[in-house]
Coordinates of C-alpha atoms in Angstrom, one line a residue:
M1 CA 83.8 87.9 114.5
S2 CA 87.0 85.9 114.1
E3 CA 90.3 87.4 114.9
E4 CA 91.4 87.2 111.3
S5 CA 88.3 89.1 110.2
K6 CA 88.8 91.7 112.8
I7 CA 92.3 92.5 111.5
Y8 CA 91.1 92.8 107.9
V9 CA 90.8 96.6 108.1
E10 CA 92.7 99.5 106.6
L11 CA 93.4 102.9 108.1
I12 CA 93.3 104.9 104.9
H13 CA 92.8 108.3 106.6
G14 CA 93.9 107.2 110.0
D15 CA 90.4 105.7 110.6
L16 CA 88.6 102.4 110.2
W17 CA 88.3 101.8 106.4
L18 CA 86.8 98.4 105.7
M19 CA 86.5 97.4 102.0
P20 CA 83.1 95.9 101.4
V21 CA 84.2 94.7 98.0
L22 CA 87.0 92.6 99.4
T23 CA 87.1 89.1 100.6
P24 CA 88.4 88.7 104.2
I25 CA 91.6 86.9 105.0
S26 CA 89.7 84.1 106.8
Y27 CA 88.0 83.2 103.5
Y28 CA 91.3 82.6 101.7
N29 CA 92.9 80.8 104.6
S30 CA 90.1 78.6 106.0
K31 CA 86.9 79.2 104.0
R32 CA 85.1 80.2 107.2
T33 CA 82.5 82.8 106.4
R34 CA 80.1 82.7 109.3
D35 CA 82.0 85.4 111.1
L36 CA 82.3 87.9 108.2
P37 CA 81.8 91.5 109.1
V38 CA 78.8 93.4 107.8
G39 CA 79.4 94.7 104.3
F40 CA 81.7 91.9 103.2
P41 CA 80.5 89.8 100.2
S42 CA 79.6 86.2 100.3
P43 CA 81.8 83.6 98.6
T44 CA 79.4 83.6 95.7
T45 CA 79.9 87.4 95.2
T46 CA 83.7 86.9 95.5
R47 CA 83.7 84.2 92.9
T48 CA 81.6 86.5 90.6
M49 CA 84.2 89.3 91.0
R50 CA 87.0 87.0 90.1
S51 CA 85.0 85.7 87.1
T52 CA 84.4 89.2 85.9
S53 CA 88.1 89.9 86.2
L54 CA 88.9 86.9 84.0
I55 CA 86.3 87.9 81.5
L56 CA 87.8 91.4 81.2
V57 CA 91.3 90.1 80.8
S58 CA 90.2 87.4 78.3
A59 CA 88.3 90.0 76.2
F60 CA 91.2 92.3 76.2
I61 CA 93.6 89.6 75.1
A62 CA 91.2 88.2 72.5
N63 CA 90.7 91.5 70.9
S64 CA 94.4 92.5 71.0
T65 CA 95.7 90.0 68.4
S66 CA 96.5 93.0 66.1
F67 CA 97.6 96.3 67.2
T68 CA 96.6 98.5 64.2
L69 CA 96.4 102.1 65.1
P70 CA 93.2 104.1 64.5
S71 CA 92.7 105.4 61.0
P72 CA 93.2 109.1 60.3
N73 CA 89.5 109.8 60.0
V74 CA 89.0 109.0 63.7
Y75 CA 90.7 112.2 64.5
S76 CA 90.2 114.4 61.4
S77 CA 87.1 116.3 62.5
H78 CA 88.6 117.1 65.9
R79 CA 91.9 118.2 64.4
Q80 CA 90.1 120.6 62.2
S81 CA 88.2 122.2 65.1
T82 CA 91.3 122.5 67.2
S83 CA 94.0 123.2 64.7
N84 CA 95.7 125.7 66.9
I85 CA 96.3 123.3 69.8
L86 CA 97.6 119.9 70.4
N87 CA 94.9 117.3 69.6
I88 CA 94.5 115.8 73.1
R89 CA 91.0 114.3 73.0
G90 CA 91.7 111.8 70.3
G91 CA 95.5 111.6 70.1
D92 CA 97.7 112.5 67.1
L93 CA 98.1 109.7 64.4
N94 CA 101.6 110.7 63.3
V95 CA 103.0 111.0 66.8
M96 CA 101.3 107.8 67.9
T97 CA 102.9 106.0 64.9
S98 CA 106.3 107.0 66.1
S99 CA 105.3 106.2 69.6
T100 CA 104.7 102.5 68.8
K101 CA 108.1 102.2 67.3
L102 CA 109.8 103.6 70.5
F103 CA 107.4 102.1 73.0
S104 CA 106.1 98.9 71.4
T105 CA 105.4 97.3 74.7
L106 CA 102.8 99.9 75.5
A107 CA 101.1 99.8 72.1
P108 CA 98.3 97.3 73.0
I109 CA 97.2 99.2 76.0
S110 CA 97.4 102.6 74.3
E111 CA 95.5 101.3 71.3
A112 CA 92.8 99.8 73.5
L113 CA 92.4 103.0 75.4
V114 CA 92.3 105.3 72.4
S115 CA 90.2 103.3 69.8
G116 CA 89.3 99.9 71.3
S117 CA 85.8 98.9 72.3
P118 CA 84.5 100.2 75.6
L119 CA 85.2 96.7 77.1
R120 CA 88.7 96.7 75.8
A121 CA 89.3 100.2 77.2
V122 CA 88.2 99.2 80.7
G123 CA 90.2 96.0 80.3
A124 CA 93.3 98.0 79.5
L125 CA 92.8 100.0 82.7
Y126 CA 92.3 96.8 84.6
V127 CA 95.6 95.4 83.3
V128 CA 97.5 98.6 84.3
A129 CA 95.8 98.6 87.8
S130 CA 96.7 94.9 88.3
L131 CA 100.3 95.4 87.2
T132 CA 100.5 98.0 89.9
V133 CA 98.5 96.4 92.8
V134 CA 99.6 92.8 92.5
P135 CA 103.4 93.4 93.1
L136 CA 102.6 95.7 96.0
T137 CA 100.3 93.2 97.5
L138 CA 103.0 90.5 97.4
I139 CA 105.2 92.8 99.4
R140 CA 102.6 93.7 101.9
Q141 CA 99.0 92.7 101.9
A142 CA 97.7 96.0 103.2
Y143 CA 99.2 97.8 100.2
S144 CA 96.4 96.3 98.1
F145 CA 93.9 98.8 99.4
S146 CA 96.2 101.6 100.7
V147 CA 99.3 102.5 98.8
G148 CA 98.2 100.3 95.9
Y149 CA 94.9 102.2 95.7
G150 CA 96.5 105.6 95.2
L151 CA 99.3 104.3 93.1
S152 CA 97.0 102.4 90.7
V153 CA 94.9 105.5 90.2
A154 CA 98.2 107.3 89.3
T155 CA 99.5 104.6 86.9
M156 CA 96.1 104.4 85.1
S157 CA 96.2 108.2 84.7
V158 CA 99.7 108.0 83.4
A159 CA 98.6 105.4 80.9
L160 CA 95.8 107.6 79.7
L161 CA 98.0 110.7 79.4
Y162 CA 100.6 108.6 77.5
A163 CA 98.0 107.3 75.1
F164 CA 96.1 110.5 74.5
I165 CA 98.5 113.4 75.2
F166 CA 102.1 112.2 75.3
P167 CA 102.2 109.4 72.7
D168 CA 105.8 110.1 71.9
G169 CA 106.9 110.1 75.5
N170 CA 107.7 113.8 75.5
I171 CA 106.0 116.1 78.0
S172 CA 104.0 118.9 76.5
M173 CA 102.3 121.8 78.2
S174 CA 99.5 122.0 75.6
P175 CA 97.0 120.0 77.8
F176 CA 96.9 123.0 80.2
Q177 CA 95.8 125.3 77.5
S178 CA 92.5 123.7 76.5
S179 CA 91.3 120.2 77.3
V180 CA 88.9 119.6 80.2
P181 CA 89.3 115.8 80.0
A182 CA 93.1 116.3 80.1
I183 CA 92.8 118.4 83.3
L184 CA 90.5 115.8 84.8
T185 CA 93.1 113.1 84.1
L186 CA 96.0 115.2 85.4
N187 CA 94.0 115.8 88.6
S188 CA 93.6 112.0 88.9
L189 CA 97.3 111.6 88.6
I190 CA 98.0 114.2 91.3
Y191 CA 95.3 112.6 93.5
G192 CA 96.8 109.1 93.2
L193 CA 100.4 110.2 93.8
R194 CA 99.4 112.4 96.8
L195 CA 97.3 109.6 98.4
A196 CA 99.9 106.9 97.9
S197 CA 102.8 109.0 99.2
F198 CA 100.7 110.2 102.2
I199 CA 99.7 106.7 103.2
F200 CA 103.3 105.4 102.8
L201 CA 104.7 108.3 104.8
R202 CA 102.2 107.8 107.6
E203 CA 103.0 104.1 107.7
Q204 CA 106.7 104.9 108.2
T205 CA 106.2 107.6 110.8
V206 CA 103.2 106.4 112.9
E207 CA 104.0 103.2 114.9
S208 CA 100.4 102.1 115.2
K209 CA 99.8 102.3 111.5
K210 CA 103.0 100.4 110.8
K211 CA 101.9 97.6 113.2
A212 CA 98.4 97.5 111.6
F213 CA 99.9 97.1 108.2
K214 CA 102.3 94.4 109.4
D215 CA 99.6 92.5 111.2
L216 CA 97.8 91.8 108.0
D217 CA 100.8 89.9 106.6
K218 CA 99.5 86.5 107.8
S219 CA 98.7 84.8 104.5
D220 CA 101.0 83.3 101.9
P221 CA 102.0 86.0 99.3
L222 CA 100.6 83.9 96.4
K223 CA 97.2 83.6 98.2
R224 CA 96.9 87.4 98.1
I225 CA 96.7 87.6 94.3
P226 CA 92.9 87.1 94.1
L227 CA 92.5 89.9 96.6
A228 CA 94.8 92.2 94.5
L229 CA 92.9 91.3 91.3
G230 CA 89.6 92.0 92.9
V231 CA 90.5 95.5 94.2
S232 CA 92.2 96.3 90.8
L233 CA 88.9 95.6 89.1
L234 CA 87.2 98.1 91.4
Y235 CA 89.9 100.7 90.8
A236 CA 89.6 100.3 87.0
F237 CA 85.8 100.8 87.2
M238 CA 86.2 103.9 89.4
T239 CA 88.7 105.4 86.9
S240 CA 86.9 104.4 83.7
P241 CA 84.9 107.6 83.3
A242 CA 88.2 109.4 82.4
V243 CA 88.7 107.1 79.4
F244 CA 85.4 108.0 77.9
A245 CA 85.8 111.7 78.5
L246 CA 89.2 111.6 76.7
R247 CA 87.8 109.5 73.8
D248 CA 84.8 111.8 73.1
T249 CA 85.4 114.2 70.2
T250 CA 81.8 115.3 69.8
I251 CA 81.5 117.8 72.7
A252 CA 81.5 121.3 71.1
A253 CA 83.3 124.2 72.7
G254 CA 80.9 126.3 74.8
S255 CA 78.2 123.7 74.7
A256 CA 76.1 122.7 77.7
L257 CA 77.8 119.4 77.9
E258 CA 81.2 121.0 78.0
K259 CA 80.1 123.2 80.8
V260 CA 78.8 120.2 82.8
Q261 CA 82.1 118.5 82.2
L262 CA 84.0 121.6 83.3
Y263 CA 82.0 122.1 86.5
S264 CA 82.3 118.4 87.3
T265 CA 86.1 118.5 86.8
G266 CA 86.1 121.5 89.2
V267 CA 84.2 119.4 91.8
S268 CA 86.8 116.7 91.4
V269 CA 89.7 119.1 91.8
F270 CA 88.1 120.7 94.9
G271 CA 87.6 117.2 96.4
M272 CA 91.2 116.3 95.8
I273 CA 92.3 119.5 97.6
L274 CA 89.9 119.1 100.4
E275 CA 91.0 115.6 101.1
A276 CA 94.7 116.5 101.0
I277 CA 94.2 119.4 103.5
A278 CA 92.1 117.3 105.8
D279 CA 94.5 114.3 105.7
Q280 CA 97.5 116.5 106.4
H281 CA 95.7 118.4 109.2
K282 CA 94.7 115.2 110.9
Y283 CA 98.2 113.7 110.5
Q284 CA 99.8 116.8 112.1
A285 CA 97.3 116.9 115.0
K286 CA 97.7 113.3 115.9
R287 CA 101.4 112.8 115.2
G288 CA 103.4 111.9 118.2
K289 CA 100.2 111.1 120.2
D290 CA 99.7 107.5 119.3
G291 CA 97.4 105.7 121.6
E292 CA 96.2 108.9 123.3
D293 CA 92.8 108.4 124.9
K294 CA 92.1 112.1 125.2
F295 CA 90.3 113.8 122.4
I296 CA 92.9 116.0 120.6
G297 CA 91.0 116.8 117.4
P298 CA 91.4 118.1 114.9
A299 CA 88.3 120.3 115.4
T300 CA 89.2 123.3 113.3
W301 CA 89.7 124.3 109.6
T302 CA 88.0 121.7 107.4
Y303 CA 86.8 119.8 110.5
R304 CA 84.3 122.5 111.0
L305 CA 82.5 121.5 107.7
C306 CA 81.8 118.0 108.9
R307 CA 83.5 115.4 111.2
H308 CA 85.1 113.5 108.3
P309 CA 86.1 116.1 105.7
N310 CA 88.8 113.7 104.3
Y311 CA 86.0 111.2 103.4
L312 CA 83.9 114.1 102.0
G313 CA 86.8 115.2 99.8
E314 CA 87.3 111.6 98.5
I315 CA 83.6 111.4 97.7
L316 CA 83.6 114.7 95.8
F317 CA 86.7 113.7 93.8
W318 CA 85.0 110.5 92.5
I319 CA 81.6 112.1 92.0
G320 CA 83.2 114.8 90.0
L321 CA 85.2 112.4 87.9
Y322 CA 82.2 110.2 87.3
A323 CA 80.0 113.2 86.2
A324 CA 82.7 114.6 83.9
G325 CA 82.9 111.2 82.2
A326 CA 79.2 110.5 82.2
V327 CA 78.4 113.2 79.6
S328 CA 80.5 111.0 77.2
F329 CA 79.0 107.6 78.0
G330 CA 76.3 107.9 75.4
K331 CA 74.5 104.6 74.8
S332 CA 77.5 102.4 75.9
I333 CA 76.2 99.9 78.4
V334 CA 79.8 99.0 79.4
A335 CA 80.6 102.7 80.2
W336 CA 77.5 103.2 82.3
A337 CA 77.8 99.8 84.1
C338 CA 81.5 100.1 84.9
G339 CA 81.5 103.7 85.9
T340 CA 78.3 103.4 88.0
L341 CA 79.6 100.2 89.8
G342 CA 82.9 102.0 90.5
L343 CA 81.1 105.0 92.0
W344 CA 78.7 102.9 94.0
G345 CA 81.6 100.9 95.4
I346 CA 83.6 103.9 96.7
L347 CA 80.5 105.7 98.0
S348 CA 79.5 102.6 99.9
I349 CA 82.9 102.4 101.4
M350 CA 83.0 106.0 102.4
F351 CA 79.6 106.2 104.0
G352 CA 80.1 102.9 105.8
A353 CA 83.5 104.0 107.1
S354 CA 82.2 107.3 108.4
S355 CA 79.4 105.5 110.2
R356 CA 81.8 103.1 111.8
L357 CA 84.2 105.8 112.8
D358 CA 81.4 107.8 114.5
K359 CA 80.7 104.8 116.7
K360 CA 84.4 104.3 117.4
Q361 CA 84.9 107.9 118.4
E362 CA 81.8 107.8 120.6
E363 CA 83.0 104.8 122.4
K364 CA 86.5 106.3 122.9
Y365 CA 85.8 109.9 123.5
G366 CA 82.1 110.0 124.6
G367 CA 81.7 112.1 127.7
Q368 CA 84.9 114.2 127.2
S369 CA 83.9 117.9 127.1
A370 CA 86.1 118.7 124.1
F371 CA 84.6 116.0 122.0
V372 CA 81.0 116.7 123.1
E373 CA 81.5 120.4 122.3
W374 CA 83.0 119.7 118.9
K375 CA 80.2 117.3 118.0
K376 CA 77.6 119.9 119.1
K377 CA 79.2 122.5 116.8
V378 CA 79.7 120.1 113.9
P379 CA 76.6 117.8 113.9
Y380 CA 77.2 116.6 110.4
S381 CA 79.1 113.3 110.1
L382 CA 80.0 113.4 106.3
V383 CA 77.8 115.7 104.3
P384 CA 77.3 119.3 105.6
L385 CA 73.6 120.2 106.4
F386 CA 72.7 116.4 106.5
K387 CA 73.0 114.7 109.9

């Protein structure tokens, strides 16, 4: 493996976090691909991702020549069934009309998210993600799949909340009173902000992480743009189920589908909390002990569930979000394809990262009594009850 390929890693949770959907630095700089790590795509796959990105953007632009808001009948049935609360699944026409006057620059994205075709809706998410990730990648390459990852999830969630819940720019507490899709999206916002701030704080306070981030800045800033666009596409796919959950006005209160959506949202919230606790626990346990060769844990609290509870939390968050949105996919091929590809991408990353980290820990701590004892008590790498 070349030196450039070796440094193309990210320490998202303080561990090795290779992105199998990304193209290594060596490909952009010298086109050498014979040394690519396992899990990285071939140049053909990379070109396909970039082509898909261009298709999404082109489709979004081509279908955005007019920004007419949805007609009142789009929301009428839902307003009648929820007359006592804010209409948060389909938006409110009168408020959205005033919104376009005050925030005209956001009208194309809001319109695409609320009433555009499924492809345009995902394209709108992709635009938001790209506008977040590209500038951060120009500042620091590692931000494309670290701070940019969390922040793009947050900005896409903000775009959704703006389009469906806060169309006039005013904050309302009504979403907390009724809508499961609104809670799902708010949870995504909290997830993204928490993850981005945690990674940034860790970079600033842990010297080895700061060095790892800086070591990746070896390519010209403009050459990082394809990388940023590629990961933005993945982030848009991962978040897309929230769009379809918010757009669906057909799920009846108390129905089986609503219960599935509610339980799935609960799984997503639990995953977000689990990941936050595990990340913070690991950060506190290792802080100030950079480069320590002795096993110092953590080995308590969530680290009794499995050896990588932060990864488990991330998996539960995305599975919950996918399941909550899947009940609203219907017969849309775009919804199923984008949502499933996004979930497959993050699951591949998490399972691959946990496997690599197990090997790394075994090489570093193997034979140490504390590590051996912890591994004996916690035999599950990622999923409890499954070795």
